[in-house]
Coordinates of C-alpha atoms and ligand atoms in Angstrom, one line a residue:
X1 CA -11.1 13.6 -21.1
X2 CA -7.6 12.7 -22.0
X3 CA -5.0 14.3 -20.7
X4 CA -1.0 13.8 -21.3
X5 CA 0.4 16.5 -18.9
X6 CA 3.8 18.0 -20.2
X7 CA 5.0 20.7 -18.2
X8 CA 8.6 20.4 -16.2
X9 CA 8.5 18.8 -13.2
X10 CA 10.6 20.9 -11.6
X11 CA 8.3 23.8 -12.6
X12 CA 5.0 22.0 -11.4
X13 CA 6.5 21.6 -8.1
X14 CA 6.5 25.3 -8.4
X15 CA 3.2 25.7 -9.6
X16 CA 1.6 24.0 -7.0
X17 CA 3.6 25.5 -4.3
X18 CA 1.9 28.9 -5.3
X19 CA -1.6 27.0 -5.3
X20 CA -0.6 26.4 -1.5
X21 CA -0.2 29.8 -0.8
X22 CA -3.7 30.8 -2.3
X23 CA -5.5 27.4 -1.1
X24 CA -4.0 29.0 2.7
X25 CA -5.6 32.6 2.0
X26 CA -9.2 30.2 1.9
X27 CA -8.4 28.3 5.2
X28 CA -7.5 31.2 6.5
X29 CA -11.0 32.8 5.8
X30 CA -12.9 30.0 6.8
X31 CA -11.0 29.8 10.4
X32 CA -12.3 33.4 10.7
X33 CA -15.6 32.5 10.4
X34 CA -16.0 29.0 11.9
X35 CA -13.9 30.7 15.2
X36 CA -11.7 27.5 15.0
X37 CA -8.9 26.0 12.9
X38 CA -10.8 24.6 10.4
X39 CA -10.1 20.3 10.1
X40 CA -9.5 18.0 8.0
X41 CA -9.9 14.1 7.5
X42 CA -8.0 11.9 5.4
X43 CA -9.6 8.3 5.0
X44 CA -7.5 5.7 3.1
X45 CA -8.7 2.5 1.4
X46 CA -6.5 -0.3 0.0
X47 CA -2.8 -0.4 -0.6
X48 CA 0.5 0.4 0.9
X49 CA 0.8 3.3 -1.9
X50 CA -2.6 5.0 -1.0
X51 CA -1.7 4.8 2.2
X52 CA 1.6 7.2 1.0
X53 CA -0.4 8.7 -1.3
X54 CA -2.4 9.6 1.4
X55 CA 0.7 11.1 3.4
X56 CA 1.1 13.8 0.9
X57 CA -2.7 14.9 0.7
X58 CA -2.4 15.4 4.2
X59 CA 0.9 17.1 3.9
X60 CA -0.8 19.7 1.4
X61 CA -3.5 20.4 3.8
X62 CA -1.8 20.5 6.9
X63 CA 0.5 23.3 5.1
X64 CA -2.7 25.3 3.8
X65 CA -3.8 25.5 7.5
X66 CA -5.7 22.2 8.3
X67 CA -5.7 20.4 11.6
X68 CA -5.9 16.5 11.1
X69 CA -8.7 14.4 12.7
X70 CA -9.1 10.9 13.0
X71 CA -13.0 10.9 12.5
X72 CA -15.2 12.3 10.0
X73 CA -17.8 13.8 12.4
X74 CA -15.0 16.0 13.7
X75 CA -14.0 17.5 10.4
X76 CA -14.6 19.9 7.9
X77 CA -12.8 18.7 5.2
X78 CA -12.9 14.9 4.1
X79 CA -11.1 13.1 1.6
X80 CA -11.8 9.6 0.3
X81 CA -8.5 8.1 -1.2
X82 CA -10.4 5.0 -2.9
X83 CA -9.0 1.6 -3.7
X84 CA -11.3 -0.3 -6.6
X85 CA -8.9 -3.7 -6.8
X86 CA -11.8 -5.8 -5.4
X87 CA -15.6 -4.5 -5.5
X88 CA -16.3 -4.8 -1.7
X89 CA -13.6 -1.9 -1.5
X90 CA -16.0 0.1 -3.6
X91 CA -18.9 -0.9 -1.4
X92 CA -17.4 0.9 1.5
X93 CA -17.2 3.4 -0.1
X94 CA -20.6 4.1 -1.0
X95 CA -21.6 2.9 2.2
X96 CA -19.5 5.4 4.2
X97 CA -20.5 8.6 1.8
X98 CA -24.0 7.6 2.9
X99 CA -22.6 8.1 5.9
X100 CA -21.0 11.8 4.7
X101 CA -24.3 12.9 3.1
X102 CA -25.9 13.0 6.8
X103 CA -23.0 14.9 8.5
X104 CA -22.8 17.5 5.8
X105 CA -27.0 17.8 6.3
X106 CA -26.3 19.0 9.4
X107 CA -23.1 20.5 8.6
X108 CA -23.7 22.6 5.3
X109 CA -19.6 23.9 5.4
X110 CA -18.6 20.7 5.4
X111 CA -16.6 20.0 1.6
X112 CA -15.7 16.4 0.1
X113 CA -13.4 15.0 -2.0
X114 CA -13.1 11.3 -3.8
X115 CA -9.7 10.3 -4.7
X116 CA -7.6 7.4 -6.3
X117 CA -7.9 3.6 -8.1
X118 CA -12.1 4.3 -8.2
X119 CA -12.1 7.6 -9.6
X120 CA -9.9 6.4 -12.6
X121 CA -13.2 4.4 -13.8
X122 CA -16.1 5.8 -15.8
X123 CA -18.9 4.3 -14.6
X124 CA -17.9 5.6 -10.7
X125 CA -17.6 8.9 -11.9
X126 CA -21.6 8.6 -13.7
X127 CA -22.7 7.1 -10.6
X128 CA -21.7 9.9 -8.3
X129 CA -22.9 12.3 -10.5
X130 CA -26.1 11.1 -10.5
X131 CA -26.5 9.5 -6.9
X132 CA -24.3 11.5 -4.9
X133 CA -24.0 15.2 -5.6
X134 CA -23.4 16.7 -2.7
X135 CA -19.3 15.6 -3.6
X136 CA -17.0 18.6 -4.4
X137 CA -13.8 17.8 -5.5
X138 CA -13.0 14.5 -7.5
X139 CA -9.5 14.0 -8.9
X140 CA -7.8 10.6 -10.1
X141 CA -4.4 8.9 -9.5
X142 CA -2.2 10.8 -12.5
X143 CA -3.4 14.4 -10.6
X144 CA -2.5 14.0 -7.5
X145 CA 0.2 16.2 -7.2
X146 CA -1.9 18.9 -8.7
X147 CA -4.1 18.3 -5.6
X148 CA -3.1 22.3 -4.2
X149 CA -4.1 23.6 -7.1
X150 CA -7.7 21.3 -7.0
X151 CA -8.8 22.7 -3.6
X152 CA -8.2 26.1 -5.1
X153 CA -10.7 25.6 -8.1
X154 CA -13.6 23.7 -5.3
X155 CA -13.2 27.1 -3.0
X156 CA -13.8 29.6 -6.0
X157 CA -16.4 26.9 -7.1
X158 CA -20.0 26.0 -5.6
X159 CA -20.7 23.0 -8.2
X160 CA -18.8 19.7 -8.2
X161 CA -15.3 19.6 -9.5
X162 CA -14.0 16.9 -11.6
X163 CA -10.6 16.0 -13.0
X164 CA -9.4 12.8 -14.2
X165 CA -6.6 12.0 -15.9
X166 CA -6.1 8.5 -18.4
X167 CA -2.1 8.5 -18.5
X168 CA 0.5 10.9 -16.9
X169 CA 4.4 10.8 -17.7
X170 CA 4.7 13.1 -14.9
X171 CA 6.8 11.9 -12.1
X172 CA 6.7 15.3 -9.5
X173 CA 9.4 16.0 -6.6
X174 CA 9.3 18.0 -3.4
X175 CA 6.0 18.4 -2.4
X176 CA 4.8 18.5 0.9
X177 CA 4.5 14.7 3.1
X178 CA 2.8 14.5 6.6
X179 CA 4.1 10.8 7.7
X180 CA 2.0 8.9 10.1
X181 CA 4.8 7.6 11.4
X182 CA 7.7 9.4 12.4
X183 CA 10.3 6.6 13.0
X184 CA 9.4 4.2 9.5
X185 CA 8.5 5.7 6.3
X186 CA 7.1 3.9 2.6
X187 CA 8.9 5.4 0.0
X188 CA 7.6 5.3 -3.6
X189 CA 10.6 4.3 -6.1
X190 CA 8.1 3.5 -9.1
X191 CA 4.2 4.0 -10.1
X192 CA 1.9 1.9 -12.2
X193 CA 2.3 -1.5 -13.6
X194 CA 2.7 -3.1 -16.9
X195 CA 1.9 -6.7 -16.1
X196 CA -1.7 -6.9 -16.6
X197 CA -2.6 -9.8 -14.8
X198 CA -6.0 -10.8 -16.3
X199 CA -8.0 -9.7 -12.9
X200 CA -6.3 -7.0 -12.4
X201 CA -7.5 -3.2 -11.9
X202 CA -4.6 -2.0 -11.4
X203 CA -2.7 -1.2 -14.7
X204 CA -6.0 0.6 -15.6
X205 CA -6.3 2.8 -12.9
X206 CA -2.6 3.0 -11.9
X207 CA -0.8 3.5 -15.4
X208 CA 1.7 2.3 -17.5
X209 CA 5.3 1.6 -15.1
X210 CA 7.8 4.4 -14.5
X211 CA 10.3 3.9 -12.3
X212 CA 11.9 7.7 -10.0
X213 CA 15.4 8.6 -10.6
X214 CA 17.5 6.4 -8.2
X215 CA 19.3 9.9 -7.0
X216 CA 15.4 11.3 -5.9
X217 CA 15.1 8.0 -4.2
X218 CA 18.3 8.0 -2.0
X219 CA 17.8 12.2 -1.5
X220 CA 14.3 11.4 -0.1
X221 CA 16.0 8.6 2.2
X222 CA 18.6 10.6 3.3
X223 CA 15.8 13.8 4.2
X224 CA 14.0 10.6 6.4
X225 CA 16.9 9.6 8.1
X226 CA 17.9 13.0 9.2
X227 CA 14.5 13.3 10.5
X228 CA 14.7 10.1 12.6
X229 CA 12.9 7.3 10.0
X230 CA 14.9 4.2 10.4
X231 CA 12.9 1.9 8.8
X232 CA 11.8 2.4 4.9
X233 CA 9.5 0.5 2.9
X234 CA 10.4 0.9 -0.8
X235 CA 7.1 0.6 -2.6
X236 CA 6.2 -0.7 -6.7
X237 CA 3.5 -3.2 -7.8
X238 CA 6.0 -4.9 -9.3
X239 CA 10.0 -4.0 -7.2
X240 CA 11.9 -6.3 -9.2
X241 CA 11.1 -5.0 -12.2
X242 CA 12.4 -1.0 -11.1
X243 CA 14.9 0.8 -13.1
X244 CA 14.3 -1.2 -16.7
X245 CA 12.7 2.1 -18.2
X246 CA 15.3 4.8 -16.8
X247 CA 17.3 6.3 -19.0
X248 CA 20.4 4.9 -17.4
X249 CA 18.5 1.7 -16.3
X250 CA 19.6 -0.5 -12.8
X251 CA 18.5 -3.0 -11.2
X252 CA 15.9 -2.9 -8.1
X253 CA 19.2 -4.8 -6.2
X254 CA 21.6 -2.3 -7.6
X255 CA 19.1 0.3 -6.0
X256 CA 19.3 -1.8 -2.7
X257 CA 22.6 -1.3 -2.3
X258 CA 22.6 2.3 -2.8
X259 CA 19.8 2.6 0.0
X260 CA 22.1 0.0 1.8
X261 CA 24.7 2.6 2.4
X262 CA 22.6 5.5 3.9
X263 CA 23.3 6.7 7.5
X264 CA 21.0 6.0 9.7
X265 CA 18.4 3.9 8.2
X266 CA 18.9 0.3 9.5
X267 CA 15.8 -1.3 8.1
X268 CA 14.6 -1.6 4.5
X269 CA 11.6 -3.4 3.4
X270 CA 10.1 -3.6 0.2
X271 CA 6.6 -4.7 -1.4
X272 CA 5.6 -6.7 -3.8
X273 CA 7.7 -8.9 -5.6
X274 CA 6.5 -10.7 -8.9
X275 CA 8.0 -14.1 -8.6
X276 CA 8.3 -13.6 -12.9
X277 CA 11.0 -11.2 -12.2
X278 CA 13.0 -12.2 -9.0
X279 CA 16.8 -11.8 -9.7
X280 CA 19.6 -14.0 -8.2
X281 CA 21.2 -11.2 -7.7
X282 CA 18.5 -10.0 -5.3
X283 CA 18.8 -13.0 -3.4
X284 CA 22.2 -12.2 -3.0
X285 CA 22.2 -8.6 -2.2
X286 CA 19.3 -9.7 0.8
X287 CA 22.0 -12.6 1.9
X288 CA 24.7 -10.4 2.8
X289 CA 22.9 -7.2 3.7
X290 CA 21.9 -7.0 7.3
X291 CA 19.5 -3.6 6.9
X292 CA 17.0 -6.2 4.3
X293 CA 14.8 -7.8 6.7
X294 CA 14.2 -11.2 6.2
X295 CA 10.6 -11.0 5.2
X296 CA 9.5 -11.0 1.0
X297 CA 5.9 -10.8 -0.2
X298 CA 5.9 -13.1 -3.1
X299 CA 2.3 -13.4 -4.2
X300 CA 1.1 -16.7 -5.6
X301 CA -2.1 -16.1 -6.7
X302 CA -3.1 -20.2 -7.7
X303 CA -1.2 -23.4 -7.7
X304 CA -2.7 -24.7 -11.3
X305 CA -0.5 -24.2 -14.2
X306 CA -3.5 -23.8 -16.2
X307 CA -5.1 -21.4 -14.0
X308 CA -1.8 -19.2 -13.8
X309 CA -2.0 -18.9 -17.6
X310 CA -4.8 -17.8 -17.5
X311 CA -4.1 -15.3 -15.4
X312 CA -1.6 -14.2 -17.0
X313 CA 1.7 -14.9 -14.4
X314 CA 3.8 -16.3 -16.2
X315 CA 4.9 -18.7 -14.1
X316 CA 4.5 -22.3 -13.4
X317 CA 3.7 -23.8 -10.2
X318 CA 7.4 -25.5 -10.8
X319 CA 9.3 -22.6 -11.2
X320 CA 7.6 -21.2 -8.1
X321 CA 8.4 -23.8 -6.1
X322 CA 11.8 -24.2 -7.5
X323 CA 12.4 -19.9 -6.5
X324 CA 11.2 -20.6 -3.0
X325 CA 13.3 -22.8 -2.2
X326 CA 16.1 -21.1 -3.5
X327 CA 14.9 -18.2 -1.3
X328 CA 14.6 -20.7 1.6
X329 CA 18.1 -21.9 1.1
X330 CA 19.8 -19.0 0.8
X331 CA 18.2 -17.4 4.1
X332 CA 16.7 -19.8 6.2
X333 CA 15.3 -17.8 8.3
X334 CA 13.0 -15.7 5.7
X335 CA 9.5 -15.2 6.4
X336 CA 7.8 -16.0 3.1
X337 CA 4.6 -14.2 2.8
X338 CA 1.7 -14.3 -0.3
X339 CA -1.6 -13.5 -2.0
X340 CA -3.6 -16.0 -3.1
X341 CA -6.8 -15.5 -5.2
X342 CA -9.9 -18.1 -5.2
X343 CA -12.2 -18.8 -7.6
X344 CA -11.2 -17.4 -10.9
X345 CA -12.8 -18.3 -13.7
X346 CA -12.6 -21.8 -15.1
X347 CA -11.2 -23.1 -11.6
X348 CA -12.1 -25.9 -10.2
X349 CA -11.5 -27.7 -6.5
X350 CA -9.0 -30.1 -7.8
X351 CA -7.4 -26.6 -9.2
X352 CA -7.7 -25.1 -5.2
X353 CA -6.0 -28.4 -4.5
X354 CA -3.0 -28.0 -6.4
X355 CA -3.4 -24.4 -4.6
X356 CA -3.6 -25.9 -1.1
X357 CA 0.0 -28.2 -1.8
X358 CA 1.8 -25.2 -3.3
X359 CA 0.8 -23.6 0.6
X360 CA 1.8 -27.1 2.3
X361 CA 5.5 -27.0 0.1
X362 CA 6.5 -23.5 0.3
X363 CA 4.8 -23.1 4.2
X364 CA 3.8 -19.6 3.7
X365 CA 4.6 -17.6 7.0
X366 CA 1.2 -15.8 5.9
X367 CA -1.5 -15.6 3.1
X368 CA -3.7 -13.1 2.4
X369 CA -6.6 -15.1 0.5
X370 CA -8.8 -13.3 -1.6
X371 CA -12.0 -14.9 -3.6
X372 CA -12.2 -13.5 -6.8
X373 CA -14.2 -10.0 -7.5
X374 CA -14.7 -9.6 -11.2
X375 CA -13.5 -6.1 -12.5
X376 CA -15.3 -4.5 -15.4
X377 CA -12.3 -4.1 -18.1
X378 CA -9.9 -6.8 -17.5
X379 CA -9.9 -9.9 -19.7
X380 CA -10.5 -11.8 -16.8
X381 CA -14.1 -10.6 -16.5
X382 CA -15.1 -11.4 -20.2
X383 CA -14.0 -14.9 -19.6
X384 CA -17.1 -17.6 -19.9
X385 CA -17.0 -20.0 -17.1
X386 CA -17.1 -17.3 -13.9
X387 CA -17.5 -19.8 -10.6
X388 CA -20.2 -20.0 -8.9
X389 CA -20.2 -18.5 -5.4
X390 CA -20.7 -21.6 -3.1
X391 CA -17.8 -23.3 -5.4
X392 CA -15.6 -20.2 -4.7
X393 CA -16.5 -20.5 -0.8
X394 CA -15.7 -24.1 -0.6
X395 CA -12.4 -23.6 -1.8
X396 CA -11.6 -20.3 0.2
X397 CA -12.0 -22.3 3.5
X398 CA -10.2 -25.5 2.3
X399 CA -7.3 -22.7 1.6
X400 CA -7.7 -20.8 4.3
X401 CA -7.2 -23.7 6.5
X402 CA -4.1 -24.8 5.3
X403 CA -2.6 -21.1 5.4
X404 CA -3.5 -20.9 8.9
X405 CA -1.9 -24.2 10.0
X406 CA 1.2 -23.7 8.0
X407 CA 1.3 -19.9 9.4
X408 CA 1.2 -21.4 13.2
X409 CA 3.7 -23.8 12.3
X410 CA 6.1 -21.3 11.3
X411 CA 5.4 -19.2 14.3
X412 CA 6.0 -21.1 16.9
X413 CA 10.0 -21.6 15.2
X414 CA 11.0 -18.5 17.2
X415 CA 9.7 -19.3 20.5
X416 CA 12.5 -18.5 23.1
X417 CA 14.8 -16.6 20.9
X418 CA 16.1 -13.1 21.4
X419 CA 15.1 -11.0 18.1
X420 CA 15.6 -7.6 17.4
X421 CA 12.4 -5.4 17.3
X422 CA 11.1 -2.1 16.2
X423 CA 8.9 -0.8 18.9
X424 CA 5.9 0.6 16.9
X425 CA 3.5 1.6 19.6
X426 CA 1.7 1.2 22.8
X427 CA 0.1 -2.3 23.1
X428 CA -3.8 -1.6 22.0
X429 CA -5.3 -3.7 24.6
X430 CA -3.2 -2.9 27.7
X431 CA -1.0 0.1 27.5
X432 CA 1.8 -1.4 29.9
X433 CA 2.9 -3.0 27.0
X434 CA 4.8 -1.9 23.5
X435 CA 3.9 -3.6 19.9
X436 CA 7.3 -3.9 18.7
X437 CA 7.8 -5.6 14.7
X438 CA 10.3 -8.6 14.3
X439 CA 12.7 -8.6 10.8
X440 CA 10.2 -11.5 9.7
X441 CA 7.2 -8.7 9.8
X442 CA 5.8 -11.0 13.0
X443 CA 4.7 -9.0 16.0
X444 CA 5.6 -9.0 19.6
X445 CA 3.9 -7.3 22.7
X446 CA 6.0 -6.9 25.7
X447 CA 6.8 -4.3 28.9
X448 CA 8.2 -1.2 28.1
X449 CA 7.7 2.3 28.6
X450 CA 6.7 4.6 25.3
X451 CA 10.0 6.3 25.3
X452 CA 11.5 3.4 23.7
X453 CA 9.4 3.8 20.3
X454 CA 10.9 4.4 17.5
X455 CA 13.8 2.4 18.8
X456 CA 15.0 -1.2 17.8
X457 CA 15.6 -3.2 20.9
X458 CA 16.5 -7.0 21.6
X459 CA 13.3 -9.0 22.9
X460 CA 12.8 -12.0 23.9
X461 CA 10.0 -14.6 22.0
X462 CA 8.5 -16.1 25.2
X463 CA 5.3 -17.5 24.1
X464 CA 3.6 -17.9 21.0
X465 CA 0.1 -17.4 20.2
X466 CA -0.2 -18.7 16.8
X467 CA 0.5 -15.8 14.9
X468 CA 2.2 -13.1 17.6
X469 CA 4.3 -13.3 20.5
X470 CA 4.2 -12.1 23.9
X471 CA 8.1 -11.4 25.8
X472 CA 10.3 -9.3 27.4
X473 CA 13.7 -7.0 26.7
X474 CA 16.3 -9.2 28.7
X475 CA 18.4 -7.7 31.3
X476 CA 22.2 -7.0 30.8
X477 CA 22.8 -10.5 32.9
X478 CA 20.4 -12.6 30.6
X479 CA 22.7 -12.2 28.0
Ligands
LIG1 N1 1.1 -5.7 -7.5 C1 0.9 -6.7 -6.5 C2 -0.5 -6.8 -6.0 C3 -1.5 -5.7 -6.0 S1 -3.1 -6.0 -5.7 C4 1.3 -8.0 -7.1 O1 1.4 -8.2 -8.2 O2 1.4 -8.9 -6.3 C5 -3.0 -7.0 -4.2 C6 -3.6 -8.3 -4.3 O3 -5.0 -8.3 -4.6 C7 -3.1 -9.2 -5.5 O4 -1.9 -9.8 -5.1 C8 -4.2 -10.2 -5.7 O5 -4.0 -11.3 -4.8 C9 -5.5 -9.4 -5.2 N2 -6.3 -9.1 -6.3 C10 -6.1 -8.3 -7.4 N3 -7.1 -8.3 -8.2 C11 -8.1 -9.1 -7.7 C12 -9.4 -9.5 -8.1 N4 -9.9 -9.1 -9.2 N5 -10.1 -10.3 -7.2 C13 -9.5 -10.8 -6.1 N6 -8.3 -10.4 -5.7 C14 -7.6 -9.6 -6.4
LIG2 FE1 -2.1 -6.4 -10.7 FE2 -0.5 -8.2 -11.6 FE3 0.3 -5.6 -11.7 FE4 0.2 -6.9 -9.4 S1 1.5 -7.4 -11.1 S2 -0.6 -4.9 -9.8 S3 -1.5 -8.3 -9.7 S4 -1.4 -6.6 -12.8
LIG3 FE1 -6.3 -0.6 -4.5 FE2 -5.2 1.1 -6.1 FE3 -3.7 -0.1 -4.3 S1 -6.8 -0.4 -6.6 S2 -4.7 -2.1 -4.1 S3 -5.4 1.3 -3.9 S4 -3.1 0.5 -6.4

């Protein structure tokens, strides 16, 4: 079904506020007869913006009456919020709803929904129609925000609900956000992409690119810095191309500056960055600013000129280079981070190579390699010579290698400097210690007690162990 929603925003925000009140009147009922307050569980696959995506379902059902659990066992309500950019995301997700059918067996209250990147494709949707009907609710990426009004229809419903949009224009304001964090916040300032990368999911599932209004963006940051976030992640597929589409465009480093000049925030970090579009004046506005941390995500994806033409970046392994370096000289002390995809099709080792001395030049301070997972749609997956998989795994650990020595190389530069960190949380492994995060997105463990988190407090880089550190907060006389 195609869909091009229309209404205002302003009066969808409405809308759905009124859905809340009625969705409450059902939680309500059901806390009555389960004796309890009724639960809910929130399960987030893939990215940085499911994870915030996430943040508002559970903001919704936490205002409707919902506790929040951590584990699926415990609740009564879960919700899948499903990433499809690589097919082993998609197996875990049918392996975990095998997982769902057995609790709600035993637990014939219990409701599900499916949400996000998987439920925008058809052939998900037919499968869990026909394999998995004990599902309730299934909405896509462009409905979200109608997500109130959803839960309403699967209460007055018994049989499964499904809504899926192919395109919104709707960007909607002010509704409900649970953070999981309550001292660093992401922050969406655009949705979608238009750079169809021939692998990629993405633009099919996420939409055509629309950026928010740059005053919605600095309102929201404002609201987060009143209510003690310090840190924001600003959040697009594609950053550096924000603000082209707005009816008075700017630039994504005219919008830093903006943010720049909010009380109270005194970290800003940002994700991704398509090398394609990476302004000067970005470099410059990062240079001076001293909220930017030094950390950018600049996703290579392959070294092989032909290979990154065929995949559609539109970039040569050159002019990569060339913007690394630039980045490098400008800040010195920048952590330079990136994807990297293996085995598309047509490449070969030699290919993985020319990969391998991109990762040697540019000394990545971390990779996140990925072997190529063909997605039904993009061009990419029509293309004749698809690599065969002990090809693909030979060049994933040639790569791999590499990142990892280059990535211990560049970690061990800090070693006994003071750096200011973000303490995050208690140490998982021994809770004497706090996890604290360095500008460069590198973490350090060290003593402290859990009143300091949520602050940012000078530490210093005692020992490295390839790709954290291990210190202390020095004591007035250290210096
Ligand atoms: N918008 C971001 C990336 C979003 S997806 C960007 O352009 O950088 C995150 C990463 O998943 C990509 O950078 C890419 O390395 C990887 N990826 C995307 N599609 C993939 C596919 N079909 N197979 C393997 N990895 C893929
Ligand atoms: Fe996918 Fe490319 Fe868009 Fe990133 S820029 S989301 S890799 S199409
Ligand atoms: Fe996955 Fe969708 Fe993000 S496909 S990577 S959750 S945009």
């Amino acid at each position: 079904m195609i869909r091009y929603a229309s209404t205002n925003d302003k009066a969808e925000s409405e809308l759905q506020r009124k859905y809340m009140e009625k969705a409450a009147v059902y939680v309500t009922k059901l806390q009555e007869s389960l004796g309890r307050s009724p639960k809910c569980c929130v399960v987030t696959f893939g990215c940085q913006m499911n994870a915030r995506d996430s943040e508002k379902l559970l903001g919704i059902l936490t205002q409707i009456g919902y506790e929040s659990v951590e584990n699926e066992e415990d609740a009564d309500f879960v919700i899948y919020n499903t990433c499809t950019v690589r097919d082993n995301a998609n197996q875990r997700v049918y392996g975990r709803l095998g997982f769902l059918h057995s609790l709600k067996d035993k637990k014939p209250h219990m409701r599900i929904a499916l949400c996000g990147c998987m439920m925008q494709e058809n052939e998900v949707i037919e499968k869990i129609k026909k394999s998995y009907r004990f599902v309730n609710l299934i909405f896509g990426t462009h409905n979200l925000f109608r997500f109130a009004q959803l839960l309403v229809t699967m209460f007055e419903n018994q049989e499964m609900i499904i809504d899926i949009w192919q395109e919104t224009d709707q960007i909607v304001e002010e509704l409900p956000v649970k953070r999981r964090y309550p001292y660093k916040s992401g922050v969406n300032i655009m949705f979608g992409c238009n750079n169809f990368c021939s692998y990629c999911i993405v633009p099919y599932v996420r939409g055509r690119e629309r950026s928010r209004d740059p005053k919605e963006i600095v309102r929201e940051i404002e609201d987060l810095a009143a209510d003690g976030v310090v840190e924001v992640m600003l959040l697009g597929q594609n950053v550096n191309s924000y603000g082209g589409n707005l009816d008075h465009p700017i630039s994504f480093a005219q919008l830093l500056r903006e943010v720049e000049q909010i009380d109270g925030i005194r970290r800003i970090r940002f994700m991704t960055s398509h090398p394609k579009d990476l302004s000067d004046e970005l470099i410059e506005v990062m240079k001076q600013s001293d909220k930017i941390c030094r950390h950018l995500h600049l996703p290579l994806q392959a070294g092989s000129d032909r290979i990154l033409k065929a995949m559609n970046r539109r970039y040569t392994k050159e002019q990569y280079l060339a913007l690394a370096d630039k980045i490098r000289n400008a800040m010195p002390d920048i952590a330079l981070t990136t994807d990297i995809i293996v085995g598309f099709p047509g490449e070969t080792l030699a290919d993985v190579d020319e990969t391998i001395d991109v990762v040697r030049r540019v000394r990545f301070d971390n990779a996140f390699t990925f072997q190529y997972s063909r997605r039904t749609g993009t061009p990419a997956a029509a293309m004749a010579d698809q690599v065969p998989e002990s090809v693909v795994r030979e060049g994933f650990d040639r790569l791999l290698k590499a990142v990892q020595d280059t990535a211990r190389e560049r970690a061990a530069l800090w070693q006994g400097q003071v750096m200011d960190a973000l303490v995050e949380e208690v140490n998982e492994q021994d809770d004497s210690l706090m996890t604290g995060r360095l500008t460069n997105n590198m973490l350090v463990h060290f003593p402290a007690d859990r009143t300091k988190i949520g602050q940012i407090v000078p530490v210093s880089l005692d020992t490295c162990h390839g790709f954290y550190y291990t210190g202390h907060i020095p004591s007035q006389k250290d210096g």
